Amino acid sequence: MSTENTDYPSLQEVKITMANDKYIVEGTLRCDAWFGSQQSSSTDLTMDLETSDGTITVELEREIPVQCE
C-alpha cells in the first residue's frame, strides 16, 4: 500500500494476517492538524494485491480515497 503524496494523511504501518483462509489487510494512517485548525486534507491510498496458485495469477489494484477532517 502507498499514499498518493507525502502530505497528510500519511501511511504509517501496514499489517497483513491470515485467519480462516482469508487475508486481513490493516493500515494505520496519520492525520495531523495544528491545534485549533479546521483544515482538512485528503489523499488516495493505493493497494496492489497479487496472488497465485502456481498456474493462475490474479492481480488487483484499488485506489481508496482518505479524508482527514
Tab-separated table of C-alpha atoms in Angstrom:
chain	number	residue	atom	x	y	z
A	1	MET	CA	0.000	0.000	0.000
A	2	SER	CA	1.117	3.518	-0.639
A	3	THR	CA	-0.285	7.024	-0.476
A	4	GLU	CA	-0.537	9.488	-3.343
A	5	ASN	CA	1.841	12.027	-1.807
A	6	THR	CA	3.898	12.753	1.319
A	7	ASP	CA	1.354	15.150	2.834
A	8	TYR	CA	-1.233	14.116	5.372
A	9	PRO	CA	-2.863	11.729	5.735
A	10	SER	CA	0.255	9.572	5.510
A	11	LEU	CA	0.576	5.788	5.645
A	12	GLN	CA	2.376	4.741	8.844
A	13	GLU	CA	2.027	0.965	9.020
A	14	VAL	CA	0.606	-1.997	7.098
A	15	LYS	CA	-0.224	-5.337	8.718
A	16	ILE	CA	-1.304	-8.462	6.807
A	17	THR	CA	-2.594	-11.500	8.714
A	18	MET	CA	-4.381	-14.688	7.739
A	19	ALA	CA	-7.422	-16.084	9.557
A	20	ASN	CA	-9.864	-18.789	8.421
A	21	ASP	CA	-8.235	-18.987	4.959
A	22	LYS	CA	-8.713	-15.224	4.447
A	23	TYR	CA	-6.159	-12.427	4.363
A	24	ILE	CA	-6.813	-9.376	6.514
A	25	VAL	CA	-5.066	-6.145	5.491
A	26	GLU	CA	-4.912	-3.384	8.109
A	27	GLY	CA	-3.313	0.008	7.638
A	28	THR	CA	-2.566	2.853	10.021
A	29	LEU	CA	-2.873	6.386	8.641
A	30	ARG	CA	-1.687	9.544	10.347
A	31	CYS	CA	-3.783	12.710	10.230
A	32	ASP	CA	-2.031	15.733	11.718
A	33	ALA	CA	-3.637	19.087	12.365
A	34	TRP	CA	-2.427	22.132	14.237
A	35	PHE	CA	-4.293	22.843	17.458
A	36	GLY	CA	-7.468	24.767	16.627
A	37	SER	CA	-7.099	24.124	12.904
A	38	GLN	CA	-10.196	23.183	10.939
A	39	GLN	CA	-8.291	22.492	7.719
A	40	SER	CA	-8.970	19.079	6.211
A	41	SER	CA	-6.714	17.112	3.898
A	42	SER	CA	-7.143	14.113	1.637
A	43	THR	CA	-5.146	11.635	-0.402
A	44	ASP	CA	-5.643	8.419	-2.330
A	45	LEU	CA	-4.406	5.180	-0.816
A	46	THR	CA	-3.287	2.709	-3.500
A	47	MET	CA	-3.490	-1.006	-2.739
A	48	ASP	CA	-1.856	-3.554	-5.069
A	49	LEU	CA	-2.549	-7.251	-4.426
A	50	GLU	CA	-1.233	-10.286	-6.266
A	51	THR	CA	-1.875	-13.960	-5.558
A	52	SER	CA	-1.002	-17.154	-7.399
A	53	ASP	CA	-1.582	-20.895	-7.072
A	54	GLY	CA	1.315	-21.710	-9.394
A	55	THR	CA	-0.721	-21.842	-12.598
A	56	ILE	CA	-3.020	-18.827	-12.322
A	57	THR	CA	-2.028	-15.372	-11.077
A	58	VAL	CA	-4.581	-12.739	-10.100
A	59	GLU	CA	-3.694	-9.066	-9.666
A	60	LEU	CA	-5.867	-6.340	-8.152
A	61	GLU	CA	-5.220	-2.608	-7.842
A	62	ARG	CA	-7.553	-0.274	-5.991
A	63	GLU	CA	-7.442	3.397	-5.045
A	64	ILE	CA	-9.149	4.266	-1.771
A	65	PRO	CA	-9.837	7.958	-1.040
A	66	VAL	CA	-8.871	9.002	2.506
A	67	GLN	CA	-10.068	12.217	4.143
A	68	CYS	CA	-8.807	13.747	7.408
A	69	GLU	CA	-11.146	16.265	8.945
